[in-house]
Tab-separated table of C-alpha atoms in Angstrom:
chain	number	residue	atom	x	y	z
A	1	MET	CA	-25.151	28.178	32.354
A	2	VAL	CA	-28.421	29.935	33.130
A	3	THR	CA	-28.398	33.691	32.672
A	4	ARG	CA	-31.066	36.173	33.705
A	5	GLY	CA	-32.505	39.019	31.749
A	6	LEU	CA	-35.716	40.737	30.739
A	7	CYS	CA	-38.046	38.617	28.613
A	8	ARG	CA	-39.241	40.427	25.496
A	9	HIS	CA	-41.071	37.400	24.173
A	10	ALA	CA	-44.690	36.352	24.518
A	11	CYS	CA	-45.290	35.113	28.075
A	12	PRO	CA	-47.295	31.858	28.138
A	13	LEU	CA	-48.961	33.031	31.370
A	14	CYS	CA	-49.729	36.692	30.689
A	15	GLY	CA	-49.580	37.207	26.926
A	16	SER	CA	-47.385	39.142	24.538
A	17	GLY	CA	-47.842	42.571	26.100
A	18	VAL	CA	-46.098	41.792	29.377
A	19	ARG	CA	-42.356	41.885	30.092
A	20	HIS	CA	-40.970	39.672	32.865
A	21	ALA	CA	-37.649	38.740	34.352
A	22	SER	CA	-36.587	35.647	32.477
A	23	VAL	CA	-34.200	32.735	32.514
A	24	LYS	CA	-32.186	32.076	29.370
A	25	SER	CA	-31.311	28.435	28.771
A	26	ILE	CA	-28.014	27.114	27.436
A	27	SER	CA	-29.510	26.931	23.952
A	28	GLY	CA	-30.753	30.530	24.033
A	29	ARG	CA	-34.454	29.934	24.730
A	30	TYR	CA	-36.187	32.172	27.314
A	31	TYR	CA	-38.416	30.986	30.156
A	32	PRO	CA	-40.193	33.566	32.392
A	33	VAL	CA	-39.085	33.429	36.038
A	34	ARG	CA	-42.644	34.025	37.178
A	35	GLY	CA	-43.767	30.966	35.250
A	36	ILE	CA	-41.061	28.828	36.817
A	37	LEU	CA	-41.928	29.993	40.354
A	38	LEU	CA	-45.655	29.453	39.852
A	39	ALA	CA	-44.982	26.037	38.394
A	40	TRP	CA	-42.855	24.936	41.356
A	41	SER	CA	-45.483	26.306	43.742
A	42	GLU	CA	-48.095	24.168	42.030
A	43	LEU	CA	-45.803	21.158	42.325
A	44	LEU	CA	-45.495	21.634	46.107
A	45	ARG	CA	-49.283	21.856	46.444
A	46	SER	CA	-50.185	18.919	44.227
A	47	GLY	CA	-47.208	16.575	44.497
A	48	SER	CA	-47.631	15.655	40.841
A	49	HIS	CA	-46.512	16.869	37.427
A	50	PHE	CA	-47.627	20.215	36.045
A	51	LEU	CA	-47.182	22.510	33.072
A	52	LEU	CA	-44.618	25.245	32.514
A	53	GLY	CA	-45.983	27.148	29.565
A	54	ARG	CA	-46.491	24.326	27.104
A	55	ARG	CA	-43.866	21.997	28.594
A	56	ASP	CA	-44.408	19.281	31.192
A	57	VAL	CA	-42.425	19.550	34.412
A	58	VAL	CA	-42.139	16.419	36.556
A	59	ASP	CA	-40.813	15.500	39.974
A	60	GLU	CA	-37.104	15.008	40.422
A	61	ASN	CA	-35.892	11.669	39.057
A	62	SER	CA	-32.814	9.596	39.799
A	63	PHE	CA	-31.228	7.088	37.430
A	64	ASP	CA	-28.038	5.150	37.038
A	65	ILE	CA	-27.360	6.978	33.762
A	66	ALA	CA	-28.826	10.111	32.177
A	67	ILE	CA	-28.214	10.663	28.471
A	68	ILE	CA	-28.537	14.192	27.109
A	69	GLY	CA	-29.770	13.913	23.532
A	70	GLY	CA	-32.473	11.725	22.009
A	71	GLY	CA	-31.160	11.274	18.491
A	72	VAL	CA	-30.144	7.934	17.061
A	73	ILE	CA	-26.823	7.965	18.961
A	74	GLY	CA	-28.365	8.750	22.349
A	75	VAL	CA	-31.085	6.134	21.913
A	76	ALA	CA	-28.602	3.480	20.766
A	77	CYS	CA	-26.397	4.150	23.805
A	78	ALA	CA	-29.408	3.980	26.120
A	79	LEU	CA	-30.470	0.624	24.678
A	80	GLU	CA	-27.061	-0.977	25.152
A	81	LEU	CA	-26.725	0.349	28.709
A	82	ALA	CA	-30.218	-0.837	29.653
A	83	ARG	CA	-29.397	-4.288	28.312
A	84	ARG	CA	-26.587	-4.346	30.886
A	85	GLY	CA	-28.990	-3.711	33.730
A	86	ALA	CA	-28.712	0.062	34.142
A	87	SER	CA	-31.658	2.363	34.757
A	88	VAL	CA	-31.388	4.910	31.939
A	89	ALA	CA	-33.120	8.196	31.153
A	90	VAL	CA	-32.846	9.974	27.804
A	91	LEU	CA	-33.390	13.739	27.974
A	92	GLU	CA	-34.381	15.168	24.585
A	93	ARG	CA	-34.952	18.902	24.085
A	94	ASP	CA	-37.484	18.335	21.273
A	95	ARG	CA	-38.832	15.008	19.974
A	96	ILE	CA	-36.986	11.714	19.881
A	97	GLY	CA	-35.125	11.390	16.584
A	98	HIS	CA	-36.348	14.711	15.182
A	99	ALA	CA	-33.055	16.489	14.516
A	100	CYS	CA	-30.269	15.173	12.286
A	101	SER	CA	-31.610	11.629	12.718
A	102	PHE	CA	-34.919	12.442	11.044
A	103	GLY	CA	-34.255	13.224	7.392
A	104	ASN	CA	-30.722	12.193	6.505
A	105	ALA	CA	-29.960	10.084	3.435
A	106	GLY	CA	-30.992	6.880	5.191
A	107	TRP	CA	-27.834	5.076	4.145
A	108	LEU	CA	-26.215	2.236	6.068
A	109	THR	CA	-23.104	2.216	3.945
A	110	PRO	CA	-19.764	0.858	5.177
A	111	SER	CA	-18.351	1.977	1.823
A	112	LEU	CA	-18.761	5.625	2.878
A	113	ALA	CA	-17.709	5.243	6.517
A	114	ARG	CA	-14.728	7.559	6.224
A	115	PRO	CA	-13.544	10.605	8.196
A	116	LEU	CA	-14.534	13.958	6.761
A	117	ALA	CA	-10.922	15.139	7.113
A	118	ALA	CA	-9.462	13.200	4.183
A	119	PRO	CA	-6.156	13.793	2.374
A	120	GLY	CA	-6.690	16.335	-0.402
A	121	GLN	CA	-10.066	17.455	0.953
A	122	VAL	CA	-8.926	21.028	1.614
A	123	ARG	CA	-7.503	21.352	-1.904
A	124	ARG	CA	-10.732	20.037	-3.439
A	125	ALA	CA	-12.902	22.234	-1.243
A	126	LEU	CA	-11.281	25.590	-2.014
A	127	PRO	CA	-12.890	26.062	-5.473
A	128	TRP	CA	-16.281	25.082	-4.033
A	129	LEU	CA	-16.193	27.964	-1.557
A	130	LEU	CA	-16.642	30.423	-4.428
A	131	ASP	CA	-19.564	28.506	-5.956
A	132	GLY	CA	-23.026	29.226	-4.571
A	133	GLU	CA	-24.305	25.866	-5.803
A	134	SER	CA	-21.367	23.742	-4.652
A	135	PRO	CA	-21.812	20.781	-2.284
A	136	PHE	CA	-19.470	22.333	0.307
A	137	TYR	CA	-19.701	25.726	1.990
A	138	ILE	CA	-18.317	27.481	5.066
A	139	LYS	CA	-20.379	30.356	6.421
A	140	PRO	CA	-17.885	33.243	6.813
A	141	ARG	CA	-17.744	34.800	10.268
A	142	LEU	CA	-15.211	36.156	12.743
A	143	SER	CA	-14.914	33.295	15.194
A	144	LEU	CA	-11.938	31.936	17.101
A	145	SER	CA	-13.640	28.550	17.481
A	146	LEU	CA	-14.208	28.362	13.711
A	147	ALA	CA	-10.569	29.282	13.038
A	148	ARG	CA	-9.377	26.583	15.442
A	149	TRP	CA	-11.720	24.046	13.882
A	150	LEU	CA	-10.556	24.827	10.337
A	151	LEU	CA	-6.902	24.594	11.356
A	152	GLY	CA	-7.508	21.235	13.002
A	153	PHE	CA	-9.407	20.050	9.930
A	154	ALA	CA	-6.572	21.052	7.601
A	155	LEU	CA	-3.898	19.412	9.765
A	156	SER	CA	-5.894	16.200	10.221
A	157	GLY	CA	-6.226	15.700	6.466
A	158	ARG	CA	-2.487	15.620	5.767
A	159	ASP	CA	-1.716	12.101	7.055
A	160	TRP	CA	-2.782	9.198	4.813
A	161	ASP	CA	-1.810	6.544	7.387
A	162	ARG	CA	-3.953	8.206	10.028
A	163	PHE	CA	-6.823	8.503	7.562
A	164	GLU	CA	-6.564	4.784	6.784
A	165	ARG	CA	-6.538	3.810	10.482
A	166	ASN	CA	-9.538	6.000	11.214
A	167	THR	CA	-11.391	4.663	8.184
A	168	ARG	CA	-10.843	1.119	9.388
A	169	ALA	CA	-12.245	2.014	12.810
A	170	LEU	CA	-15.352	3.597	11.273
A	171	VAL	CA	-15.898	0.697	8.865
A	172	GLU	CA	-15.785	-1.785	11.746
A	173	LEU	CA	-18.416	0.233	13.629
A	174	CYS	CA	-20.516	0.491	10.478
A	175	ASN	CA	-20.336	-3.199	9.551
A	176	PHE	CA	-21.500	-4.161	13.032
A	177	SER	CA	-24.235	-1.514	12.951
A	178	THR	CA	-25.561	-2.502	9.526
A	179	ASP	CA	-25.996	-6.070	10.764
A	180	ALA	CA	-27.651	-4.759	13.939
A	181	TRP	CA	-30.143	-2.705	11.909
A	182	GLU	CA	-30.923	-5.788	9.845
A	183	GLU	CA	-31.528	-7.830	12.991
A	184	LEU	CA	-33.810	-5.091	14.364
A	185	SER	CA	-35.787	-4.981	11.110
A	186	GLU	CA	-36.411	-8.728	11.317
A	187	ARG	CA	-37.824	-8.715	14.857
A	188	SER	CA	-39.440	-5.277	15.110
A	189	ASP	CA	-43.149	-4.785	14.530
A	190	ARG	CA	-42.336	-1.327	13.183
A	191	SER	CA	-41.203	-1.411	9.548
A	192	PHE	CA	-38.522	1.105	8.599
A	193	GLY	CA	-37.698	0.140	5.022
A	194	TYR	CA	-34.481	-1.735	5.708
A	195	ALA	CA	-33.068	-3.342	2.561
A	196	ARG	CA	-29.585	-4.521	1.675
A	197	ARG	CA	-29.584	-3.776	-2.049
A	198	GLY	CA	-26.076	-2.376	-2.302
A	199	MET	CA	-24.930	1.031	-3.467
A	200	LEU	CA	-23.690	2.242	-6.833
A	201	SER	CA	-21.065	5.004	-6.662
A	202	VAL	CA	-21.046	6.723	-10.068
A	203	TYR	CA	-18.114	8.748	-11.462
A	204	GLU	CA	-18.152	11.297	-14.266
A	205	SER	CA	-14.399	11.822	-14.665
A	206	GLN	CA	-11.492	9.445	-14.990
A	207	ALA	CA	-9.645	11.185	-12.151
A	208	GLY	CA	-12.627	10.742	-9.851
A	209	PHE	CA	-13.010	7.118	-10.913
A	210	ASP	CA	-9.339	6.435	-10.175
A	211	GLU	CA	-9.647	8.009	-6.728
A	212	GLY	CA	-12.799	6.002	-6.042
A	213	ARG	CA	-11.075	2.742	-6.924
A	214	ARG	CA	-8.156	3.654	-4.670
A	215	LEU	CA	-10.497	4.184	-1.719
A	216	ALA	CA	-12.403	0.985	-2.515
A	217	ALA	CA	-9.175	-1.015	-2.555
A	218	MET	CA	-8.183	0.527	0.782
A	219	CYS	CA	-11.485	-0.480	2.409
A	220	GLU	CA	-11.748	-4.001	0.983
A	221	PRO	CA	-9.496	-5.599	3.665
A	222	PHE	CA	-11.733	-4.010	6.314
A	223	GLY	CA	-14.769	-5.971	5.096
A	224	VAL	CA	-16.097	-3.817	2.245
A	225	PRO	CA	-16.258	-5.899	-0.951
A	226	TYR	CA	-16.773	-4.081	-4.233
A	227	GLU	CA	-17.189	-4.539	-7.973
A	228	VAL	CA	-15.871	-2.165	-10.652
A	229	LEU	CA	-18.302	-1.495	-13.514
A	230	SER	CA	-17.753	0.069	-16.922
A	231	ALA	CA	-20.035	2.794	-18.262
A	232	GLU	CA	-21.914	0.207	-20.332
A	233	GLN	CA	-22.390	-2.043	-17.307
A	234	VAL	CA	-23.663	0.899	-15.274
A	235	ARG	CA	-26.359	1.700	-17.837
A	236	ALA	CA	-27.332	-1.959	-18.054
A	237	ARG	CA	-27.634	-2.266	-14.273
A	238	GLU	CA	-29.450	1.045	-13.717
A	239	PRO	CA	-31.289	2.366	-16.817
A	240	VAL	CA	-32.378	5.405	-14.792
A	241	ILE	CA	-28.826	6.783	-15.134
A	242	LYS	CA	-28.723	8.917	-18.266
A	243	GLY	CA	-25.857	11.381	-17.779
A	244	ARG	CA	-22.288	11.041	-18.953
A	245	GLN	CA	-20.200	8.793	-16.725
A	246	VAL	CA	-17.027	6.757	-17.085
A	247	GLY	CA	-17.855	3.960	-14.676
A	248	ALA	CA	-18.999	3.057	-11.201
A	249	ILE	CA	-18.182	0.971	-8.159
A	250	PHE	CA	-20.863	-1.301	-6.706
A	251	TYR	CA	-20.788	-2.122	-2.980
A	252	PRO	CA	-23.043	-5.148	-2.360
A	253	ARG	CA	-23.013	-5.004	1.469
A	254	ASP	CA	-24.413	-1.476	1.670
A	255	ALA	CA	-27.976	-1.085	2.905
A	256	GLN	CA	-30.665	1.574	3.188
A	257	CYS	CA	-33.628	2.494	5.366
A	258	GLU	CA	-36.123	5.246	6.150
A	259	PRO	CA	-34.226	7.173	8.850
A	260	ASP	CA	-37.142	8.667	10.781
A	261	ARG	CA	-38.857	5.299	11.124
A	262	ALA	CA	-35.589	3.552	11.942
A	263	VAL	CA	-34.974	5.778	14.970
A	264	LEU	CA	-38.533	5.225	16.212
A	265	ALA	CA	-38.079	1.459	15.912
A	266	LEU	CA	-34.853	1.727	17.902
A	267	ALA	CA	-36.594	3.898	20.516
A	268	GLU	CA	-39.348	1.308	20.828
A	269	ASP	CA	-36.686	-1.327	21.447
A	270	ALA	CA	-35.110	0.905	24.092
A	271	ARG	CA	-38.434	1.400	25.883
A	272	ALA	CA	-38.967	-2.353	25.920
A	273	ALA	CA	-35.543	-2.698	27.556
A	274	GLY	CA	-36.600	-0.295	30.321
A	275	VAL	CA	-35.259	3.042	29.057
A	276	THR	CA	-37.260	6.126	30.054
A	277	LEU	CA	-37.479	8.653	27.217
A	278	TYR	CA	-38.267	12.267	28.113
A	279	GLU	CA	-39.222	14.674	25.332
A	280	ASP	CA	-39.322	18.468	25.727
A	281	ALA	CA	-36.593	18.101	28.368
A	282	GLU	CA	-34.184	20.868	27.440
A	283	VAL	CA	-31.160	21.220	29.709
A	284	LEU	CA	-31.126	24.629	31.408
A	285	ASP	CA	-28.300	24.225	33.894
A	286	VAL	CA	-25.780	21.722	35.248
A	287	GLN	CA	-24.890	21.130	38.890
A	288	ARG	CA	-21.301	19.933	39.182
A	289	ARG	CA	-18.376	20.075	41.543
A	290	ALA	CA	-14.759	19.493	40.514
A	291	GLY	CA	-14.792	16.398	38.317
A	292	THR	CA	-18.280	15.154	39.168
A	293	VAL	CA	-21.669	16.010	37.653
A	294	HIS	CA	-24.461	15.763	40.238
A	295	SER	CA	-27.594	16.693	38.321
A	296	VAL	CA	-29.027	18.594	35.382
A	297	GLN	CA	-31.903	21.039	35.527
A	298	THR	CA	-34.296	20.793	32.588
A	299	THR	CA	-37.638	22.176	31.510
A	300	ARG	CA	-39.164	18.980	32.936
A	301	GLY	CA	-37.441	19.180	36.309
A	302	THR	CA	-34.128	18.127	37.814
A	303	TYR	CA	-32.533	14.760	37.050
A	304	ARG	CA	-29.821	13.083	39.074
A	305	ALA	CA	-27.677	10.207	37.906
A	306	ASP	CA	-24.518	8.356	38.777
A	307	GLN	CA	-23.235	8.792	35.215
A	308	PHE	CA	-24.064	11.297	32.468
A	309	VAL	CA	-23.642	11.005	28.703
A	310	LEU	CA	-23.511	14.002	26.367
A	311	ALA	CA	-24.973	12.849	23.040
A	312	ALA	CA	-26.481	16.093	21.774
A	313	GLY	CA	-25.162	16.050	18.212
A	314	ALA	CA	-24.465	19.496	16.772
A	315	TRP	CA	-25.548	21.088	20.085
A	316	SER	CA	-22.830	19.235	22.025
A	317	GLY	CA	-20.386	22.130	21.724
A	318	GLN	CA	-22.890	24.585	23.155
A	319	LEU	CA	-23.902	22.233	25.978
A	320	GLY	CA	-20.277	21.352	26.633
A	321	ARG	CA	-19.689	24.847	27.979
A	322	ALA	CA	-22.116	24.126	30.820
A	323	PHE	CA	-19.807	21.268	31.817
A	324	ALA	CA	-16.698	23.497	31.451
A	325	LEU	CA	-15.696	21.453	28.402
A	326	ARG	CA	-14.393	22.680	25.085
A	327	VAL	CA	-16.114	20.373	22.614
A	328	PRO	CA	-14.963	21.454	19.118
A	329	ILE	CA	-18.053	20.410	17.206
A	330	LEU	CA	-19.584	22.515	14.443
A	331	GLY	CA	-22.907	21.889	12.783
A	332	ALA	CA	-22.700	21.051	9.074
A	333	LYS	CA	-26.051	21.564	7.410
A	334	GLY	CA	-27.377	19.106	4.878
A	335	TYR	CA	-30.636	18.893	2.954
A	336	SER	CA	-32.859	16.094	1.783
A	337	PHE	CA	-36.200	15.955	0.047
A	338	LEU	CA	-38.560	13.361	-1.343
A	339	LEU	CA	-39.801	13.036	-4.914
A	340	PRO	CA	-42.615	10.851	-6.224
A	341	LYS	CA	-41.614	7.371	-7.327
A	342	LEU	CA	-40.000	7.368	-10.777
A	343	ASP	CA	-41.270	5.407	-13.749
A	344	ARG	CA	-37.854	3.745	-13.812
A	345	HIS	CA	-37.180	3.615	-10.094
A	346	PRO	CA	-33.583	2.774	-9.106
A	347	GLY	CA	-33.018	-0.716	-7.796
A	348	CYS	CA	-30.323	0.348	-5.321
A	349	SER	CA	-28.906	3.445	-3.680
A	350	ILE	CA	-26.898	5.688	-6.008
A	351	PHE	CA	-24.129	8.081	-5.021
A	352	LEU	CA	-23.180	10.722	-7.577
A	353	ALA	CA	-19.658	10.817	-6.193
A	354	GLU	CA	-18.387	14.019	-7.770
A	355	ARG	CA	-21.624	15.941	-7.280
A	356	LYS	CA	-21.904	14.650	-3.691
A	357	ILE	CA	-25.573	13.798	-4.141
A	358	GLY	CA	-27.162	10.750	-2.554
A	359	ILE	CA	-30.186	8.936	-3.982
A	360	ASN	CA	-32.121	6.509	-1.790
A	361	PRO	CA	-34.985	4.688	-3.578
A	362	HIS	CA	-37.677	3.928	-1.020
A	363	ASP	CA	-40.616	1.798	-2.097
A	364	GLU	CA	-42.964	4.705	-2.841
A	365	VAL	CA	-40.709	7.780	-3.038
A	366	LEU	CA	-37.197	8.810	-4.034
A	367	ARG	CA	-35.019	10.513	-1.418
A	368	LEU	CA	-32.347	12.988	-2.595
A	369	ALA	CA	-29.742	14.335	-0.173
A	370	GLY	CA	-26.688	16.545	-0.362
A	371	THR	CA	-24.548	19.551	0.623
A	372	LEU	CA	-22.261	20.159	3.567
A	373	GLU	CA	-22.519	23.702	4.920
A	374	ILE	CA	-20.344	24.496	7.956
A	375	VAL	CA	-22.769	26.913	9.599
A	376	GLY	CA	-22.732	26.276	13.351
A	377	LEU	CA	-26.355	26.047	14.498
A	378	ASP	CA	-27.948	27.961	11.606
A	379	LEU	CA	-31.001	26.012	10.398
A	380	SER	CA	-32.141	28.499	7.747
A	381	VAL	CA	-32.925	27.086	4.308
A	382	ASN	CA	-30.803	28.118	1.328
A	383	MET	CA	-33.129	27.356	-1.582
A	384	ARG	CA	-30.353	27.934	-4.110
A	385	ARG	CA	-28.523	24.910	-2.732
A	386	VAL	CA	-31.711	22.872	-2.552
A	387	ARG	CA	-32.346	23.602	-6.231
A	388	ALA	CA	-28.724	22.693	-6.978
A	389	ILE	CA	-29.305	19.208	-5.529
A	390	ALA	CA	-32.403	18.740	-7.687
A	391	LYS	CA	-30.621	20.097	-10.767
A	392	GLY	CA	-27.565	17.916	-10.175
A	393	ALA	CA	-29.655	14.779	-9.755
A	394	ALA	CA	-31.732	15.560	-12.843
A	395	GLY	CA	-28.523	15.943	-14.840
A	396	MET	CA	-27.658	12.297	-14.192
A	397	LEU	CA	-30.990	10.555	-13.637
A	398	ALA	CA	-34.173	10.346	-15.677
A	399	ILE	CA	-36.258	12.565	-13.374
A	400	ALA	CA	-39.145	14.207	-15.215
A	401	ASP	CA	-39.833	16.993	-12.707
A	402	PRO	CA	-37.185	17.430	-9.983
A	403	ALA	CA	-39.107	20.408	-8.572
A	404	ARG	CA	-41.998	18.186	-7.389
A	405	GLN	CA	-40.688	17.921	-3.835
A	406	VAL	CA	-42.918	16.058	-1.412
A	407	ARG	CA	-41.057	17.007	1.768
A	408	LEU	CA	-38.000	19.209	2.329
A	409	TRP	CA	-35.761	18.674	5.357
A	410	ARG	CA	-32.526	20.122	6.670
A	411	GLY	CA	-30.403	19.053	9.605
A	412	LEU	CA	-27.058	19.691	11.261
A	413	ARG	CA	-24.383	17.000	11.252
A	414	PRO	CA	-22.019	17.266	14.237
A	415	CYS	CA	-18.466	17.530	12.886
A	416	THR	CA	-15.168	17.375	14.772
A	417	PRO	CA	-11.958	18.790	13.251
A	418	ASP	CA	-10.556	15.330	12.480
A	419	GLY	CA	-13.905	13.965	11.302
A	420	MET	CA	-14.024	11.227	13.947
A	421	PRO	CA	-16.712	10.684	16.599
A	422	MET	CA	-15.967	11.267	20.272
A	423	ILE	CA	-16.860	8.123	22.232
A	424	GLY	CA	-15.607	7.796	25.797
A	425	ARG	CA	-15.035	9.578	29.084
A	426	ALA	CA	-14.498	13.338	29.117
A	427	GLY	CA	-11.062	14.351	30.354
A	428	GLY	CA	-11.045	15.540	33.965
A	429	TYR	CA	-14.411	13.982	34.832
A	430	GLU	CA	-15.281	10.884	36.814
A	431	ASN	CA	-18.830	10.465	35.561
A	432	LEU	CA	-19.254	12.380	32.282
A	433	TRP	CA	-19.039	10.562	28.945
A	434	LEU	CA	-19.452	11.655	25.331
A	435	ALA	CA	-21.000	10.010	22.306
A	436	THR	CA	-21.118	12.715	19.660
A	437	GLY	CA	-19.397	14.186	16.605
A	438	HIS	CA	-20.449	11.508	14.106
A	439	GLN	CA	-20.507	13.889	11.092
A	440	MET	CA	-22.341	11.931	8.339
A	441	THR	CA	-21.998	8.498	9.971
A	442	GLY	CA	-24.470	8.743	12.854
A	443	LEU	CA	-27.217	6.464	11.556
A	444	LYS	CA	-24.791	3.985	10.033
A	445	THR	CA	-22.667	3.620	13.203
A	446	ALA	CA	-25.247	4.133	15.978
A	447	PRO	CA	-25.613	0.532	17.239
A	448	GLY	CA	-21.836	0.100	17.233
A	449	THR	CA	-21.385	3.392	19.072
A	450	GLY	CA	-23.876	2.275	21.711
A	451	ARG	CA	-22.089	-1.038	22.113
A	452	LEU	CA	-18.645	0.567	22.468
A	453	LEU	CA	-19.768	3.238	24.939
A	454	ALA	CA	-21.655	0.723	27.089
A	455	GLU	CA	-18.608	-1.537	27.213
A	456	LEU	CA	-16.347	1.340	28.222
A	457	MET	CA	-18.767	2.551	30.904
A	458	THR	CA	-19.246	-0.917	32.409
A	459	GLY	CA	-15.613	-1.986	32.227
A	460	GLN	CA	-16.169	-4.735	29.669
A	461	PRO	CA	-13.540	-5.554	27.031
A	462	PRO	CA	-14.377	-3.302	24.061
A	463	SER	CA	-15.569	-4.922	20.839
A	464	PHE	CA	-13.865	-2.167	18.834
A	465	ASP	CA	-10.593	-0.307	19.182
A	466	PRO	CA	-11.557	2.726	21.297
A	467	GLU	CA	-8.366	4.693	20.636
A	468	PRO	CA	-9.460	6.507	17.412
A	469	PHE	CA	-12.639	7.653	19.175
A	470	ARG	CA	-11.193	8.869	22.482
A	471	ALA	CA	-13.320	11.755	23.706
A	472	ASP	CA	-10.515	13.272	25.747
A	473	ARG	CA	-8.443	13.975	22.646
A	474	TYR	CA	-10.545	17.149	22.568
A	475	ALA	CA	-12.980	17.210	25.499
A	476	ARG	CA	-11.188	18.027	28.739
A	477	ARG	CA	-12.465	19.933	31.747
A	478	ARG	CA	-11.132	23.488	31.890
């Protein structure tokens, strides 16, 4: 909710030396009350849009559906709903596709469509917590929400049957989505580097290799074919791999893309379908009564809709409080960076399974990605972990200078305690839906998520089993 205080920040109207009464948004940003009042006064005089500081403010708008969040999930949901005849607005606090959707690994990999809360994950993670260069980290802090999340994570990873059912549900979403991305790449004028070259999951220990084959065998009936390779076959297939390894598993149906361009291509498709995309539209407040949301107030004005969708990624937990929802989502930070094209460029994506490092070979650059830091909304850069990714990749691949980074990125993956997305109606609400919590599967399941949510919202028979994704397993009105 909006809170009021005294602004100690630079005022866009009067400069840095003036202190004003201010409005604090849900996300913690401050907006001077004087600026808001002057802006609305200008609106009444002109009847057109105007500026609040550096942000556009527009007249009140009404839509069938308003989606809060303009990442790949929000845009995919908007596209599917618009295809069903709805008028849809997407409200994005920053730029479309500029958060977690922008610089992730760029993988469309059904082979890795698994819940984060896997059997044995807690046991494997404990030693990593003491290692400053490990691929997994939990930022220590006194927090009841963190304690609840960790308990839920530990309990969710104890049931192999549940893990298998949830994996199947994610794989089905991912298989559909990978085909949808391929179809988009064929008809879109905007190239985003889609290629179905497969993925090579490389193992350095026999125990890891055995576990990898067990998971591959589990996923094969769900539509994930695979091929087991010996160490000699791995080196023959990918000469760029130089480190010690005992074997690999090749997944031929896996694909790759350039994530930032992929989201823009999807957004272009959504615009063509009639979706209105608003950037710099940060939600400041929510008007609701009992189990109905009436409107949201943003930095671009007030928007009314018959239905609302919360698709704000790692910020969904924070925004959920404005709707009186407890949405147990924590941000898990990951890094990626680009290196110049290698002399022996990989022919397919490579996953260093035990180092948890992803390698995506684009045409002109090499993308490296890794780490999972449970940090909430902390976007600071830990260069020690960035260097650990480069060092780990150089230990297995023939990379001459891993420090020659072209572009460094970090983003927050939205993680639920059980590692499954929340797709469906919020408990206790008539017109509020969720599409969030996709951990590391957002890009690879976005079209399927959009399809499922649109079917649920319009009363169509769902193409996928909605039960594993029920939003009200966590999100219920208080």
